Short mmCIF file of C-alpha atoms in Angstrom, two decimals:
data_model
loop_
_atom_site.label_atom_id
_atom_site.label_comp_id
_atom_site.label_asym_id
_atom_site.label_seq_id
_atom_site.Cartn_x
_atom_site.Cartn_y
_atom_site.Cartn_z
CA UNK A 1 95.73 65.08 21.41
CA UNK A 2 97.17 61.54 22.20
CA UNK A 3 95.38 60.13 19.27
CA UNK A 4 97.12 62.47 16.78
CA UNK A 5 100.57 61.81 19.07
CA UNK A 6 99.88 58.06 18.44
CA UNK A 7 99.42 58.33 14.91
CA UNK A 8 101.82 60.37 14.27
CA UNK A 9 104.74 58.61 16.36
CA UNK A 10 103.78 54.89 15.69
CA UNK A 11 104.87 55.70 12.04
CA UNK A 12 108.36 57.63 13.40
CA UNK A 13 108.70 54.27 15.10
CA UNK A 14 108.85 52.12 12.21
CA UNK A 15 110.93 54.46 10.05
CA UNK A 16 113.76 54.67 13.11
CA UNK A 17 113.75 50.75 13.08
CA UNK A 18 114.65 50.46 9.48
CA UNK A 19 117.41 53.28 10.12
CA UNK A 20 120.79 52.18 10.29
CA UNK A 21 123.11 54.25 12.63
CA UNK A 22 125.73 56.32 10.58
CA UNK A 23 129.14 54.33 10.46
CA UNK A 24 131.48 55.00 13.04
CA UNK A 25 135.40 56.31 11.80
CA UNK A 26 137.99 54.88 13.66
CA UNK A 27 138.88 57.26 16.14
CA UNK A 28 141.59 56.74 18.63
CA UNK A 29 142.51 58.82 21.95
CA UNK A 30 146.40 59.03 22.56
CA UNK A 31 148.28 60.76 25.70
CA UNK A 32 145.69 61.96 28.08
CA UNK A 33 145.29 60.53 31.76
CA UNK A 34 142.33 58.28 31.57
CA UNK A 35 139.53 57.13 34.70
CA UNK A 36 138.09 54.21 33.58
CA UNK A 37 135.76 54.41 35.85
CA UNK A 38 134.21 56.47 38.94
CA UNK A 39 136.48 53.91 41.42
CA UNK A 40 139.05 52.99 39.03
CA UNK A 41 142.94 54.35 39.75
CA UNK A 42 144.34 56.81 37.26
CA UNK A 43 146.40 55.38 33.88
CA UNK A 44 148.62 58.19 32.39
CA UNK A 45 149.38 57.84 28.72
CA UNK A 46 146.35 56.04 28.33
CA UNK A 47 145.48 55.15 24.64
CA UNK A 48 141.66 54.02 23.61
CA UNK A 49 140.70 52.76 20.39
CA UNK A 50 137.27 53.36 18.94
CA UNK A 51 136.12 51.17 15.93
CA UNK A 52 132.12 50.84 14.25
CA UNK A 53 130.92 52.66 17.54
CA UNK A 54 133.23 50.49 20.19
CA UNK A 55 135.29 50.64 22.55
CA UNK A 56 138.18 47.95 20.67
CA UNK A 57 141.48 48.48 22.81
CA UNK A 58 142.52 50.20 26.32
CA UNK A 59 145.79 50.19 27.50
CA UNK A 60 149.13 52.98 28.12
CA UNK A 61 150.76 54.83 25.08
CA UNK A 62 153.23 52.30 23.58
CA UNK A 63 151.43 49.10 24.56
CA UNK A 64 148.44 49.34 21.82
CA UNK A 65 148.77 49.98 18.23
CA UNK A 66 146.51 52.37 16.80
CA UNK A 67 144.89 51.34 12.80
CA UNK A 68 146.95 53.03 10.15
CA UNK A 69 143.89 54.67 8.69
CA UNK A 70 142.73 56.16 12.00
CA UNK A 71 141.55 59.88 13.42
CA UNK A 72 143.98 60.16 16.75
CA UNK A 73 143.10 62.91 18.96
CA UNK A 74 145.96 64.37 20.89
CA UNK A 75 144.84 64.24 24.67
CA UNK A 76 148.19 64.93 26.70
CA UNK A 77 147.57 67.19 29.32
CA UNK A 78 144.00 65.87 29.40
CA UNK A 79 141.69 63.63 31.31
CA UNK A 80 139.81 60.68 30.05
CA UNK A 81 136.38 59.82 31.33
CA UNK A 82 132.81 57.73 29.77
CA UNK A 83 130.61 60.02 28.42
CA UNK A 84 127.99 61.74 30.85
CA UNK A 85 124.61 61.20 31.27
CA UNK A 86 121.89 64.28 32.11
CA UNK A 87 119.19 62.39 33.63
CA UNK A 88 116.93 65.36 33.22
CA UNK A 89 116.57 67.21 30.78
CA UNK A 90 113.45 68.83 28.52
CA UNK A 91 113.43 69.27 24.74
CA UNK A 92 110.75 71.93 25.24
CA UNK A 93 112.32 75.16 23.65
CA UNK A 94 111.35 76.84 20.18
CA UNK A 95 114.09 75.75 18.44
CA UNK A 96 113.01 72.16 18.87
CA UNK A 97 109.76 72.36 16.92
CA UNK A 98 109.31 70.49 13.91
CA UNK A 99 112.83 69.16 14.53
CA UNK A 100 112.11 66.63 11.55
CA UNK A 101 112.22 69.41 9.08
CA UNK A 102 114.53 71.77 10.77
CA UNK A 103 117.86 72.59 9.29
CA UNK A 104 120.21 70.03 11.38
CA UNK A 105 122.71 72.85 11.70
CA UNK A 106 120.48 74.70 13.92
CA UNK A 107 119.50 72.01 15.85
CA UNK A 108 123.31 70.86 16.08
CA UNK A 109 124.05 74.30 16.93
CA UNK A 110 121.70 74.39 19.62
CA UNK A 111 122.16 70.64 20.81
CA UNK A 112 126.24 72.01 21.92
CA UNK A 113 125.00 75.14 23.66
CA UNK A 114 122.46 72.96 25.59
CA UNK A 115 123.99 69.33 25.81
CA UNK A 116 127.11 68.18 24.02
CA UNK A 117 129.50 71.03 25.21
CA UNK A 118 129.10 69.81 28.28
CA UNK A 119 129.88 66.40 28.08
CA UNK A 120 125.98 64.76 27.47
CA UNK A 121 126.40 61.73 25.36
CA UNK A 122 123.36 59.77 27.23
CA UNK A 123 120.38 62.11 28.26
CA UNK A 124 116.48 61.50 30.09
CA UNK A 125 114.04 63.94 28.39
CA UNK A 126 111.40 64.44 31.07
CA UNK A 127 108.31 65.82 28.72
CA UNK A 128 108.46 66.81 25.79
CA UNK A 129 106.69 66.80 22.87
CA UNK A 130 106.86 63.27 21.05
CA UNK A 131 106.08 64.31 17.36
CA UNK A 132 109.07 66.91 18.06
CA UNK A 133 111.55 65.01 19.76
CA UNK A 134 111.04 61.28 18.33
CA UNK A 135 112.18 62.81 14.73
CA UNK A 136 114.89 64.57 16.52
CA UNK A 137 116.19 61.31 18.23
CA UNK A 138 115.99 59.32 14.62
CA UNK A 139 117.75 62.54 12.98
CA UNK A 140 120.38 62.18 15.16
CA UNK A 141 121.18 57.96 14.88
CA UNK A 142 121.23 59.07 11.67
CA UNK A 143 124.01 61.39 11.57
CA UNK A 144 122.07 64.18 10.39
CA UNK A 145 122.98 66.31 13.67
CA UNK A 146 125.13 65.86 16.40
CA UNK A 147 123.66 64.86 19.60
CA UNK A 148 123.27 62.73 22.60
CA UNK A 149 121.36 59.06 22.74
CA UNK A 150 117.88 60.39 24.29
CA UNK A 151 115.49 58.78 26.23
CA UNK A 152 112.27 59.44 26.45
CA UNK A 153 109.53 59.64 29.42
CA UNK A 154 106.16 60.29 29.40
CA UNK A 155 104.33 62.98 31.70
CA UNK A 156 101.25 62.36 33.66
CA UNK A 157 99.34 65.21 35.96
CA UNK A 158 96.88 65.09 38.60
CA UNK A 159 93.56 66.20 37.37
CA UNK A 160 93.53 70.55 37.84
CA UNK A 161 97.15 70.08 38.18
CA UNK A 162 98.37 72.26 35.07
CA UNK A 163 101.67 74.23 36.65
CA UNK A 164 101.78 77.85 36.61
CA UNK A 165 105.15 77.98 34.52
CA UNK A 166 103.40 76.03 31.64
CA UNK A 167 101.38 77.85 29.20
CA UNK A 168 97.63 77.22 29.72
CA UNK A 169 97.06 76.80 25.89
CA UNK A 170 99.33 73.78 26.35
CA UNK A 171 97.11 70.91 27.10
CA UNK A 172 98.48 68.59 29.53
CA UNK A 173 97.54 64.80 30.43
CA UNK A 174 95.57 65.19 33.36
CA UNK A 175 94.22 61.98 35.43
CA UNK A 176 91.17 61.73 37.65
CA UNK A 177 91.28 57.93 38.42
CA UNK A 178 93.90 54.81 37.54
CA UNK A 179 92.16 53.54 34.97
CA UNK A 180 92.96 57.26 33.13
CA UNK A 181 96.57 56.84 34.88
CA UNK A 182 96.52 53.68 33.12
CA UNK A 183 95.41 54.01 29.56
CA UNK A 184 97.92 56.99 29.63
CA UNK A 185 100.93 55.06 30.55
CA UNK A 186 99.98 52.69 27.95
CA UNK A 187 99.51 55.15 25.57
CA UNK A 188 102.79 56.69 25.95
CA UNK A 189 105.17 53.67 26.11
CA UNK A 190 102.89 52.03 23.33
CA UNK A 191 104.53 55.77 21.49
CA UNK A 192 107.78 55.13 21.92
CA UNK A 193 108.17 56.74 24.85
CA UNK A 194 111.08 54.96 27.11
CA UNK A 195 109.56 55.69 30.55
CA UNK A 196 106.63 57.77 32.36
CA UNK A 197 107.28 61.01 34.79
CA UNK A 198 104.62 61.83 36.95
CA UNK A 199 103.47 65.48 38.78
CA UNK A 200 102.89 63.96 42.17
CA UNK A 201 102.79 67.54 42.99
CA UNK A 202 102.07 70.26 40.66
CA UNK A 203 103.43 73.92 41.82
CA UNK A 204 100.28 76.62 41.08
CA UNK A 205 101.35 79.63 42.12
CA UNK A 206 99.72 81.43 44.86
CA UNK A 207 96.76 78.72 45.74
CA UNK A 208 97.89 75.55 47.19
CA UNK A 209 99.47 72.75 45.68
CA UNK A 210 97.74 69.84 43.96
CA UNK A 211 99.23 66.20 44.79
CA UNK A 212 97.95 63.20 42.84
CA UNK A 213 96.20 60.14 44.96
CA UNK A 214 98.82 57.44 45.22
CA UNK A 215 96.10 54.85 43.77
CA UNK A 216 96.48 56.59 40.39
CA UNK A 217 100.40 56.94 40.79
CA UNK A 218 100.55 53.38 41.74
CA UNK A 219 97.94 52.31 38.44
CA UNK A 220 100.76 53.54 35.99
CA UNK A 221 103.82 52.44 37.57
CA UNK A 222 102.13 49.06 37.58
CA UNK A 223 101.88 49.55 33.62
CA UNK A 224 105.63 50.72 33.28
CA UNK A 225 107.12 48.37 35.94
CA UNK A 226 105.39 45.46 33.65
CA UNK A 227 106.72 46.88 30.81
CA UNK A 228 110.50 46.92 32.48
CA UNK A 229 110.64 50.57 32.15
CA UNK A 230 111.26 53.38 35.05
CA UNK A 231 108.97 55.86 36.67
CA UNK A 232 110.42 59.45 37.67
CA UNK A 233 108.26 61.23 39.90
CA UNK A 234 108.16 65.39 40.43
CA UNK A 235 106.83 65.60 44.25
CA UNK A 236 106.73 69.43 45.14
CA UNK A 237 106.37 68.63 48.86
CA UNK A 238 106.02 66.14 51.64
CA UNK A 239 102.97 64.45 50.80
CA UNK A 240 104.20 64.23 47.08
CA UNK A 241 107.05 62.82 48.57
CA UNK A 242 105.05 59.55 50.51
CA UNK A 243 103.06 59.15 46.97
CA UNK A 244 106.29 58.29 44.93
CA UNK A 245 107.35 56.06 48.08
CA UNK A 246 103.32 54.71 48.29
CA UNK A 247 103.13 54.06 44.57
CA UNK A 248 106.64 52.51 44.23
CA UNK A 249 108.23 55.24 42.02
CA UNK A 250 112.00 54.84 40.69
CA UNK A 251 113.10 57.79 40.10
CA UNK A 252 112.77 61.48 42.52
CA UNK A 253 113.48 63.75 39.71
CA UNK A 254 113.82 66.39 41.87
CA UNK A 255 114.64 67.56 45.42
CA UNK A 256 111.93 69.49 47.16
CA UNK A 257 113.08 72.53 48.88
CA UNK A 258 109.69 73.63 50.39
CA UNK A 259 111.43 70.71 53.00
CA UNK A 260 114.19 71.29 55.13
CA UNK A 261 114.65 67.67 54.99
CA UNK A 262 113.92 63.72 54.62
CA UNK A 263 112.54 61.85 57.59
CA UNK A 264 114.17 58.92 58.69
CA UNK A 265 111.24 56.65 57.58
CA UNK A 266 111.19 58.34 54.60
CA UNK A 267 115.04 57.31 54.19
CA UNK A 268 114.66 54.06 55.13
CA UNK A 269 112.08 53.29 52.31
CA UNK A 270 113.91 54.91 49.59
CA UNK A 271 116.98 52.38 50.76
CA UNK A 272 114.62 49.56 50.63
CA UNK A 273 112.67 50.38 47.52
CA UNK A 274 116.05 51.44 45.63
CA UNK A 275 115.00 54.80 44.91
CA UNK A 276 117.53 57.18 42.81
CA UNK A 277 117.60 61.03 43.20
CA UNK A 278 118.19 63.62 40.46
CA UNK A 279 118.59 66.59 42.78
CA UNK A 280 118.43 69.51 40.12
CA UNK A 281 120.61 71.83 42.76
CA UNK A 282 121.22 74.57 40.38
CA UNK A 283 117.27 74.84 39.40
CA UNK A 284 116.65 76.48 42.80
CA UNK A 285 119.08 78.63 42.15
CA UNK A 286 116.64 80.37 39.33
CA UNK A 287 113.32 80.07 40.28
CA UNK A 288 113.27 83.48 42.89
CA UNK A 289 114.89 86.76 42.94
CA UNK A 290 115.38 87.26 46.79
CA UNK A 291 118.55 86.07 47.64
CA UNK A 292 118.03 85.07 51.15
CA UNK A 293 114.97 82.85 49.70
CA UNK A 294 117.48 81.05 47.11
CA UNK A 295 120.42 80.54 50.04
CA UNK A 296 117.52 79.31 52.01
CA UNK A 297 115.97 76.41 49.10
CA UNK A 298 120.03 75.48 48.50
CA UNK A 299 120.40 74.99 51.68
CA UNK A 300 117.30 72.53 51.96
CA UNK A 301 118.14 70.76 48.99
CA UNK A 302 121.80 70.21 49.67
CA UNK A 303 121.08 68.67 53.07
CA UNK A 304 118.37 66.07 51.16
CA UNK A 305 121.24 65.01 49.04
CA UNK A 306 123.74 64.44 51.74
CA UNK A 307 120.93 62.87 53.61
CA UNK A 308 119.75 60.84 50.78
CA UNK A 309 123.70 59.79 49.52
CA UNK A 310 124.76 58.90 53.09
CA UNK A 311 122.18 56.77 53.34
CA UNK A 312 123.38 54.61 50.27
CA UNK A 313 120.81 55.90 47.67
CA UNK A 314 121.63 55.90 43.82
CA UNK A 315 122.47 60.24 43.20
CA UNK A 316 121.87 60.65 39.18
CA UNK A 317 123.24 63.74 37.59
CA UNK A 318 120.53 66.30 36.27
CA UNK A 319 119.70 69.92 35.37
CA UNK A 320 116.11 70.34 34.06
CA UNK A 321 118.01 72.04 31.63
CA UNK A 322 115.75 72.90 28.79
CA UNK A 323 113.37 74.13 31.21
CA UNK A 324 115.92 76.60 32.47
CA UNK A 325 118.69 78.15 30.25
CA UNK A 326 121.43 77.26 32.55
CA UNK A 327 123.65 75.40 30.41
CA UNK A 328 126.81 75.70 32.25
CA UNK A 329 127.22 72.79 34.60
CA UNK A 330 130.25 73.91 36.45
CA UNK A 331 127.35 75.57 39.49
CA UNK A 332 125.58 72.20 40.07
CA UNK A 333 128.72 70.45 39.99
CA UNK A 334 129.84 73.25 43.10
CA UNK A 335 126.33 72.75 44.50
CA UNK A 336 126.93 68.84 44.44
CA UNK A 337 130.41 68.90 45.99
CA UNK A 338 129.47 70.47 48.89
CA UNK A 339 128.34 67.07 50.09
CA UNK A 340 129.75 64.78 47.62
CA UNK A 341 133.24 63.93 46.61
CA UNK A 342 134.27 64.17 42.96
CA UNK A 343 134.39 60.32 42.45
CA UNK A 344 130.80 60.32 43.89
CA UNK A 345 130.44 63.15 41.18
CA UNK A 346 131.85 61.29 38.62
CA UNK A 347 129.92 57.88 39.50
CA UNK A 348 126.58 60.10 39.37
CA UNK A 349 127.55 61.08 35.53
CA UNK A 350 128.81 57.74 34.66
CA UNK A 351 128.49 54.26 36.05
CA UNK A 352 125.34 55.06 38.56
CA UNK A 353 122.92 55.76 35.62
CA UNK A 354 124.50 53.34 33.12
CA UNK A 355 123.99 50.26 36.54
CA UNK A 356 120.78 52.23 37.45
CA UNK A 357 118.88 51.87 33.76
CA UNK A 358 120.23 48.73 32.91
CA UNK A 359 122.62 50.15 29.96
CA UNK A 360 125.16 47.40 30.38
CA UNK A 361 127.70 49.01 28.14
CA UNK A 362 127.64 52.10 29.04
CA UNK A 363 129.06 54.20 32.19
CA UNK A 364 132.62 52.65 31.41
CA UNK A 365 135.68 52.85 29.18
CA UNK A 366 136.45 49.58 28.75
CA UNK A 367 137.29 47.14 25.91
CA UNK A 368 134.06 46.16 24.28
CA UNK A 369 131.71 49.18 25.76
CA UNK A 370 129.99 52.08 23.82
CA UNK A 371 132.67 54.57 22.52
CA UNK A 372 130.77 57.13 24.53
CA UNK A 373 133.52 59.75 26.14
CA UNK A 374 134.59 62.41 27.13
CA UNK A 375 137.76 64.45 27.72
CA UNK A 376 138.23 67.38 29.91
CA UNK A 377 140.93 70.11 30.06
CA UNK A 378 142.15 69.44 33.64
CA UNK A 379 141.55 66.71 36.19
CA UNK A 380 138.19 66.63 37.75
CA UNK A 381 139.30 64.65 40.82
CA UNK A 382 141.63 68.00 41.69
CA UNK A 383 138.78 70.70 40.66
CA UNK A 384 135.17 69.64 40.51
CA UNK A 385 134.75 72.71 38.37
CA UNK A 386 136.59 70.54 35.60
CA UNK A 387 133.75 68.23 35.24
CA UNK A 388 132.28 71.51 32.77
CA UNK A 389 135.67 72.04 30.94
CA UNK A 390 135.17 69.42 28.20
CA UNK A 391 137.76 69.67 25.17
CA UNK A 392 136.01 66.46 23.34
CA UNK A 393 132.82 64.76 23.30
CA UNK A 394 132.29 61.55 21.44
CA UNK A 395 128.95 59.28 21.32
CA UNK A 396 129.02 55.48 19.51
CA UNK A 397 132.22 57.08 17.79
CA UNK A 398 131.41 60.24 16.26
CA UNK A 399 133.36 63.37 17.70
CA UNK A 400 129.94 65.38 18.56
CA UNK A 401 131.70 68.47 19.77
CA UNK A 402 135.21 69.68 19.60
CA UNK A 403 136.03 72.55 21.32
CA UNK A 404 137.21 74.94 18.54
#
């Protein structure tokens, strides 16, 4: 399978470099009440001025001049904020499949239901298909359909490690030894692929759980690390925990909720390391029918996050949407402010990710930054819930969904 995968991405490659992004209209933002920035103080009347994809002029209603042949957007009454980043998502679903060929309106369609409605205008696709999602990405800095920048990462499984919720026909990359571990990681980035996620635990059901050696965690972080690009680990319990601390991982793409908590050396090393945490609170809140159960995993995975935040870790917004059909973000956003403020909300959306992967223009709305933004109905520091009531969403200067 990866030799077809290679084949058939390495030439996706080359066709996205010779693809020039569509050209940006001039859009400019008048009247709402814009946040800069997670820490930044309120500016009422803001104005921002969007030109070939960038961020040209900031300032208050009055002070900056918008282009005579612009496209203003009336925001009063509105809040102003950079566009938000999912940090996991999964581009797994049916309507995704052959996404080269597929009618863009479909995939458009779908892309708002899943992703743009809610604010996405930077997302992490944690497995996917690449000879799906690689056209989808080009289709889209196109201008063929509407959608989020997307990166890309890699999975890698512990050998017998196939999940129970995947299929068994689909055939997974499963690793018996680092030098596997390695070729794989190879393999994928030499794809395309922006970073590598690996099953340091893989869930099966009813027999126990199968964690992968941190020597062969370790081999392809060493691979990706050289390459400058992150590692996200899934670890579905303690000792899939120490592997992504053993092996160096980046990224916890998950809390684990078989734990009642982190242990203070556990803590400790994720503060030295600089480990982040996507803690995918509404995902528990699907995976059982037994209430008690699901109050009882919240619960767990709540107190990770306020453990993990307190003790000065990077907290990236994510869903796993994609591999759940929660779209609405307005629960996790609940989930998250029971422990977190709504600037730390906001920062985990915004500037965390856009510091966290190096995206040095992104995560703020400031003069010379990506045009990627977003603007809510009411004022998110007042209501968390508000974070999920998005009027506008705009990515490198195209409006990608308008509330009708």
């Amino acid at each position: 399978m990866i030799g077809t995968w290679l084949r058939v991405t390495l030439f996706l490659i080359g066709s996205a470099v010779a693809a020039v992004t569509a050209q940006a209209e001039t859009i400019v933002l008048r009247g709402g009440t814009l946040y800069a920035s997670a820490d930044a103080e309120a500016l009422p009347d803001a104005v921002i001025v969007m030109t070939d994809g960038i961020i040209s002029a900031v300032g208050k209603s009055g002070d900056i001049q918008a282009p005579p042949d612009a496209r203003v957007i009336d925001c009063s009454g509105k809040t102003i904020v950079a566009g938000f980043w999912n940090s996991h998502v999964h581009f797994t679903q049916n309507v995704w499949r052959n996404s080269g060929a597929a009618p863009a309106a479909a995939l458009t369609q779908h892309m708002q239901e899943m992703l743009t409605r809610w604010g996405f205008t930077t997302v992490w696709d944690l497995g996917s298909d690449p000879s799906d999602t690689l056209p989808l990405r080009k289709r889209i800095a196109a201008g063929e359909v509407a959608g989020p920048n997307i990166l890309f990462a890699g999975n890698i499984f512990p050998k017998g490690g196939h999940p129970v919720y995947i299929p068994r026909e689909v055939q997974l990359p499963e690793v018996a030894t680092p030098e596997e571990a390695t070729k794989w990681a190879r393999d994928w980035l030499a794809m395309g692929e922006d970073g590598i996620k690996l099953f340091t635990g893989a869930f099966m059901g009813d027999k126990p759980v199968v964690n992968m050696d941190p020597a062969i965690a370790k081999a392809a972080v060493d691979v990706a690390h050289a390459q400058g690009r992150p590692v996200f680990a899934h670890p579905q319990n303690k000792v899939g925990v120490e592997t992504v601390i053993q092996a160096g991982v980046d990224v916890l793409a998950h809390t684990t909720p078989g734990e009642p908590s982190y242990t203070g050396d556990q803590l400790a090393r994720f503060k030295a390391q600089g480990t982040a945490l996507v803690p995918t609170l509404s995902l528990f809140t699907t995976v059982v029918l037994d209430p008690n159960v699901t109050n009882r995993l919240v619960a767990s995975t709540v107190n990770q996050l306020k453990q993990f935040s307190e003790n000065g870790g990077t907290v990236l917004f994510g869903t796993d949407v994609g591999f759940t059909t929660l779209y609405d973000t307005t629960q996790e956003f609940q989930l998250m402010h029971r422990v977190l403020s709504e600037r730390q909300v906001l920062a985990s959306l915004t500037t965390n990710p856009a510091r966290f992967f190096k995206a040095a223009k992104k995560g703020r709305v400031e003069q010379g930054f990506d045009a990627d933004l977003v603007v809510l109905d009411g004022d998110p520091l007042d209501d968390v819930g508000n974070f999920a009531k998005v009027s506008t969403t705009i990515r490198a200067g195209h409006v990608i969904y308008q509330k009708p």
